[in-house]
C-alpha cells in the first residue's frame, strides 16, 4: 500500500456558503487529491494536475486556502482541532499542502 504524499486532519471544509465538515481530511495519494469527511466519506476527489490551489485574498489568515476540484471551489481551513492558539502548525500545514499540489503538477495562483 502506497504512503500518502500529504495528509491533514482536522480541516474545516466549506463550499460556499455552507460548511461541509469541521473535522475533515485532505489527502494526496497516488496522484489524486481527496477531501474527506471526519467519517472518511469522500466529499470530492480529482487528479492533482487538475486542482487549482491558492491562498484566499479575502481571508487575511495564513491557515486558510481555496482549492478548486472538478469546477467546485472549496475553502479549506487547517488546524481546526489544533490546541495551539498561535496557528503556527496550521499555517505550516497550509503551506505544505500548496507545495504538494505544486510538486504534483497542479495549478497554483
mmCIF file with all atom_site columns, C-alpha atoms in Angstrom:
data_model
loop_
_atom_site.group_PDB
_atom_site.id
_atom_site.type_symbol
_atom_site.label_atom_id
_atom_site.label_alt_id
_atom_site.label_comp_id
_atom_site.label_asym_id
_atom_site.label_entity_id
_atom_site.label_seq_id
_atom_site.pdbx_PDB_ins_code
_atom_site.Cartn_x
_atom_site.Cartn_y
_atom_site.Cartn_z
_atom_site.occupancy
_atom_site.B_iso_or_equiv
_atom_site.pdbx_formal_charge
_atom_site.auth_seq_id
_atom_site.auth_comp_id
_atom_site.auth_asym_id
_atom_site.auth_atom_id
_atom_site.pdbx_PDB_model_num
ATOM 1   C CA . UNK A 1 1   ? 0.000   0.000  0.000   1.00 0.00 ? 1   UNK A CA 1
ATOM 2   C CA . UNK A 1 2   ? 1.406   3.377  -1.017  1.00 0.00 ? 2   UNK A CA 1
ATOM 3   C CA . UNK A 1 3   ? 2.176   6.063  1.517   1.00 0.00 ? 3   UNK A CA 1
ATOM 4   C CA . UNK A 1 4   ? 0.184   9.313  1.232   1.00 0.00 ? 4   UNK A CA 1
ATOM 5   C CA . UNK A 1 5   ? 2.093   12.270 -0.232  1.00 0.00 ? 5   UNK A CA 1
ATOM 6   C CA . UNK A 1 6   ? 0.158   14.643 2.049   1.00 0.00 ? 6   UNK A CA 1
ATOM 7   C CA . UNK A 1 7   ? -2.396  14.174 4.778   1.00 0.00 ? 7   UNK A CA 1
ATOM 8   C CA . UNK A 1 8   ? -4.016  16.702 7.107   1.00 0.00 ? 8   UNK A CA 1
ATOM 9   C CA . UNK A 1 9   ? -6.833  16.044 9.552   1.00 0.00 ? 9   UNK A CA 1
ATOM 10  C CA . UNK A 1 10  ? -8.986  18.471 11.496  1.00 0.00 ? 10  UNK A CA 1
ATOM 11  C CA . UNK A 1 11  ? -9.618  20.549 8.369   1.00 0.00 ? 11  UNK A CA 1
ATOM 12  C CA . UNK A 1 12  ? -12.733 22.677 8.052   1.00 0.00 ? 12  UNK A CA 1
ATOM 13  C CA . UNK A 1 13  ? -14.075 22.171 4.511   1.00 0.00 ? 13  UNK A CA 1
ATOM 14  C CA . UNK A 1 14  ? -16.565 24.699 3.194   1.00 0.00 ? 14  UNK A CA 1
ATOM 15  C CA . UNK A 1 15  ? -18.366 25.000 -0.109  1.00 0.00 ? 15  UNK A CA 1
ATOM 16  C CA . UNK A 1 16  ? -19.819 28.461 -0.263  1.00 0.00 ? 16  UNK A CA 1
ATOM 17  C CA . UNK A 1 17  ? -21.949 29.349 1.595   1.00 0.00 ? 17  UNK A CA 1
ATOM 18  C CA . UNK A 1 18  ? -22.050 26.340 3.905   1.00 0.00 ? 18  UNK A CA 1
ATOM 19  C CA . UNK A 1 19  ? -19.681 24.205 5.925   1.00 0.00 ? 19  UNK A CA 1
ATOM 20  C CA . UNK A 1 20  ? -19.449 20.558 4.885   1.00 0.00 ? 20  UNK A CA 1
ATOM 21  C CA . UNK A 1 21  ? -17.318 19.380 7.811   1.00 0.00 ? 21  UNK A CA 1
ATOM 22  C CA . UNK A 1 22  ? -15.367 20.919 10.660  1.00 0.00 ? 22  UNK A CA 1
ATOM 23  C CA . UNK A 1 23  ? -13.017 17.993 11.160  1.00 0.00 ? 23  UNK A CA 1
ATOM 24  C CA . UNK A 1 24  ? -12.370 16.704 7.662   1.00 0.00 ? 24  UNK A CA 1
ATOM 25  C CA . UNK A 1 25  ? -9.264  15.375 5.991   1.00 0.00 ? 25  UNK A CA 1
ATOM 26  C CA . UNK A 1 26  ? -7.284  16.444 2.933   1.00 0.00 ? 26  UNK A CA 1
ATOM 27  C CA . UNK A 1 27  ? -5.354  13.590 1.356   1.00 0.00 ? 27  UNK A CA 1
ATOM 28  C CA . UNK A 1 28  ? -2.991  13.442 -1.624  1.00 0.00 ? 28  UNK A CA 1
ATOM 29  C CA . UNK A 1 29  ? -2.251  9.870  -2.604  1.00 0.00 ? 29  UNK A CA 1
ATOM 30  C CA . UNK A 1 30  ? -1.441  8.185  -5.921  1.00 0.00 ? 30  UNK A CA 1
ATOM 31  C CA . UNK A 1 31  ? -1.718  11.482 -7.807  1.00 0.00 ? 31  UNK A CA 1
ATOM 32  C CA . UNK A 1 32  ? -5.221  12.343 -6.519  1.00 0.00 ? 32  UNK A CA 1
ATOM 33  C CA . UNK A 1 33  ? -6.370  14.949 -4.041  1.00 0.00 ? 33  UNK A CA 1
ATOM 34  C CA . UNK A 1 34  ? -9.353  13.875 -1.946  1.00 0.00 ? 34  UNK A CA 1
ATOM 35  C CA . UNK A 1 35  ? -11.477 15.838 0.507   1.00 0.00 ? 35  UNK A CA 1
ATOM 36  C CA . UNK A 1 36  ? -12.966 13.543 3.160   1.00 0.00 ? 36  UNK A CA 1
ATOM 37  C CA . UNK A 1 37  ? -15.457 13.983 5.993   1.00 0.00 ? 37  UNK A CA 1
ATOM 38  C CA . UNK A 1 38  ? -14.498 13.106 9.549   1.00 0.00 ? 38  UNK A CA 1
ATOM 39  C CA . UNK A 1 39  ? -16.092 9.689  8.909   1.00 0.00 ? 39  UNK A CA 1
ATOM 40  C CA . UNK A 1 40  ? -13.938 9.052  5.817   1.00 0.00 ? 40  UNK A CA 1
ATOM 41  C CA . UNK A 1 41  ? -16.673 9.654  3.219   1.00 0.00 ? 41  UNK A CA 1
ATOM 42  C CA . UNK A 1 42  ? -15.348 11.307 0.046   1.00 0.00 ? 42  UNK A CA 1
ATOM 43  C CA . UNK A 1 43  ? -16.686 14.830 -0.468  1.00 0.00 ? 43  UNK A CA 1
ATOM 44  C CA . UNK A 1 44  ? -14.796 15.341 -3.725  1.00 0.00 ? 44  UNK A CA 1
ATOM 45  C CA . UNK A 1 45  ? -11.749 13.917 -5.448  1.00 0.00 ? 45  UNK A CA 1
ATOM 46  C CA . UNK A 1 46  ? -9.713  14.904 -8.513  1.00 0.00 ? 46  UNK A CA 1
ATOM 47  C CA . UNK A 1 47  ? -6.309  14.302 -10.083 1.00 0.00 ? 47  UNK A CA 1
ATOM 48  C CA . UNK A 1 48  ? -3.826  16.733 -8.536  1.00 0.00 ? 48  UNK A CA 1
ATOM 49  C CA . UNK A 1 49  ? -2.910  18.010 -12.021 1.00 0.00 ? 49  UNK A CA 1
ATOM 50  C CA . UNK A 1 50  ? -6.496  19.294 -12.383 1.00 0.00 ? 50  UNK A CA 1
ATOM 51  C CA . UNK A 1 51  ? -6.613  21.009 -8.971  1.00 0.00 ? 51  UNK A CA 1
ATOM 52  C CA . UNK A 1 52  ? -6.204  24.769 -8.534  1.00 0.00 ? 52  UNK A CA 1
ATOM 53  C CA . UNK A 1 53  ? -4.998  25.874 -5.109  1.00 0.00 ? 53  UNK A CA 1
ATOM 54  C CA . UNK A 1 54  ? -4.190  29.279 -3.651  1.00 0.00 ? 54  UNK A CA 1
ATOM 55  C CA . UNK A 1 55  ? -4.387  31.373 -0.540  1.00 0.00 ? 55  UNK A CA 1
ATOM 56  C CA . UNK A 1 56  ? -7.574  33.449 -0.447  1.00 0.00 ? 56  UNK A CA 1
ATOM 57  C CA . UNK A 1 57  ? -7.013  37.182 -0.775  1.00 0.00 ? 57  UNK A CA 1
ATOM 58  C CA . UNK A 1 58  ? -10.072 37.917 1.349   1.00 0.00 ? 58  UNK A CA 1
ATOM 59  C CA . UNK A 1 59  ? -9.308  35.791 4.403   1.00 0.00 ? 59  UNK A CA 1
ATOM 60  C CA . UNK A 1 60  ? -6.356  37.595 5.924   1.00 0.00 ? 60  UNK A CA 1
ATOM 61  C CA . UNK A 1 61  ? -5.384  34.313 7.569   1.00 0.00 ? 61  UNK A CA 1
ATOM 62  C CA . UNK A 1 62  ? -2.450  32.079 6.709   1.00 0.00 ? 62  UNK A CA 1
ATOM 63  C CA . UNK A 1 63  ? -4.168  28.851 7.768   1.00 0.00 ? 63  UNK A CA 1
ATOM 64  C CA . UNK A 1 64  ? -6.841  29.032 5.036   1.00 0.00 ? 64  UNK A CA 1
ATOM 65  C CA . UNK A 1 65  ? -6.703  28.224 1.349   1.00 0.00 ? 65  UNK A CA 1
ATOM 66  C CA . UNK A 1 66  ? -9.019  27.810 -1.619  1.00 0.00 ? 66  UNK A CA 1
ATOM 67  C CA . UNK A 1 67  ? -8.963  24.674 -3.759  1.00 0.00 ? 67  UNK A CA 1
ATOM 68  C CA . UNK A 1 68  ? -10.961 24.085 -6.935  1.00 0.00 ? 68  UNK A CA 1
ATOM 69  C CA . UNK A 1 69  ? -11.766 20.450 -7.688  1.00 0.00 ? 69  UNK A CA 1
ATOM 70  C CA . UNK A 1 70  ? -13.936 19.463 -10.651 1.00 0.00 ? 70  UNK A CA 1
ATOM 71  C CA . UNK A 1 71  ? -15.075 23.080 -11.058 1.00 0.00 ? 71  UNK A CA 1
ATOM 72  C CA . UNK A 1 72  ? -16.205 23.415 -7.429  1.00 0.00 ? 72  UNK A CA 1
ATOM 73  C CA . UNK A 1 73  ? -14.437 25.852 -5.096  1.00 0.00 ? 73  UNK A CA 1
ATOM 74  C CA . UNK A 1 74  ? -13.773 24.760 -1.524  1.00 0.00 ? 74  UNK A CA 1
ATOM 75  C CA . UNK A 1 75  ? -12.365 26.786 1.319   1.00 0.00 ? 75  UNK A CA 1
ATOM 76  C CA . UNK A 1 76  ? -10.024 24.721 3.491   1.00 0.00 ? 76  UNK A CA 1
ATOM 77  C CA . UNK A 1 77  ? -9.082  25.958 6.956   1.00 0.00 ? 77  UNK A CA 1
ATOM 78  C CA . UNK A 1 78  ? -6.288  23.954 8.532   1.00 0.00 ? 78  UNK A CA 1
ATOM 79  C CA . UNK A 1 79  ? -5.870  23.101 12.195  1.00 0.00 ? 79  UNK A CA 1
ATOM 80  C CA . UNK A 1 80  ? -9.456  23.425 13.375  1.00 0.00 ? 80  UNK A CA 1
ATOM 81  C CA . UNK A 1 81  ? -8.753  20.799 16.049  1.00 0.00 ? 81  UNK A CA 1
ATOM 82  C CA . UNK A 1 82  ? -5.338  22.197 16.966  1.00 0.00 ? 82  UNK A CA 1
ATOM 83  C CA . UNK A 1 83  ? -4.800  23.131 20.586  1.00 0.00 ? 83  UNK A CA 1
ATOM 84  C CA . UNK A 1 84  ? -2.158  25.716 19.706  1.00 0.00 ? 84  UNK A CA 1
ATOM 85  C CA . UNK A 1 85  ? -3.706  29.191 19.801  1.00 0.00 ? 85  UNK A CA 1
ATOM 86  C CA . UNK A 1 86  ? -0.994  30.821 17.676  1.00 0.00 ? 86  UNK A CA 1
ATOM 87  C CA . UNK A 1 87  ? -1.861  28.896 14.498  1.00 0.00 ? 87  UNK A CA 1
ATOM 88  C CA . UNK A 1 88  ? 1.766   28.130 13.614  1.00 0.00 ? 88  UNK A CA 1
ATOM 89  C CA . UNK A 1 89  ? 1.072   24.469 12.927  1.00 0.00 ? 89  UNK A CA 1
ATOM 90  C CA . UNK A 1 90  ? -1.994  25.290 10.791  1.00 0.00 ? 90  UNK A CA 1
ATOM 91  C CA . UNK A 1 91  ? -0.016  27.802 8.713   1.00 0.00 ? 91  UNK A CA 1
ATOM 92  C CA . UNK A 1 92  ? 2.684   25.200 8.109   1.00 0.00 ? 92  UNK A CA 1
ATOM 93  C CA . UNK A 1 93  ? 0.051   22.650 7.001   1.00 0.00 ? 93  UNK A CA 1
ATOM 94  C CA . UNK A 1 94  ? -1.470  25.074 4.500   1.00 0.00 ? 94  UNK A CA 1
ATOM 95  C CA . UNK A 1 95  ? 1.984   25.790 3.085   1.00 0.00 ? 95  UNK A CA 1
ATOM 96  C CA . UNK A 1 96  ? 2.799   22.086 2.842   1.00 0.00 ? 96  UNK A CA 1
ATOM 97  C CA . UNK A 1 97  ? -0.472  21.423 1.001   1.00 0.00 ? 97  UNK A CA 1
ATOM 98  C CA . UNK A 1 98  ? 0.230   24.199 -1.515  1.00 0.00 ? 98  UNK A CA 1
ATOM 99  C CA . UNK A 1 99  ? 3.736   22.805 -2.027  1.00 0.00 ? 99  UNK A CA 1
ATOM 100 C CA . UNK A 1 100 ? 2.389   19.265 -2.519  1.00 0.00 ? 100 UNK A CA 1
ATOM 101 C CA . UNK A 1 101 ? -0.099  20.475 -5.153  1.00 0.00 ? 101 UNK A CA 1
ATOM 102 C CA . UNK A 1 102 ? 2.685   22.377 -6.942  1.00 0.00 ? 102 UNK A CA 1
ATOM 103 C CA . UNK A 1 103 ? 5.026   19.382 -6.796  1.00 0.00 ? 103 UNK A CA 1
ATOM 104 C CA . UNK A 1 104 ? 2.367   17.065 -8.280  1.00 0.00 ? 104 UNK A CA 1
ATOM 105 C CA . UNK A 1 105 ? 1.769   19.458 -11.173 1.00 0.00 ? 105 UNK A CA 1
ATOM 106 C CA . UNK A 1 106 ? -1.409  21.180 -10.017 1.00 0.00 ? 106 UNK A CA 1
ATOM 107 C CA . UNK A 1 107 ? -2.220  24.808 -10.793 1.00 0.00 ? 107 UNK A CA 1
ATOM 108 C CA . UNK A 1 108 ? -1.345  27.392 -8.204  1.00 0.00 ? 108 UNK A CA 1
ATOM 109 C CA . UNK A 1 109 ? -2.337  31.071 -8.163  1.00 0.00 ? 109 UNK A CA 1
#
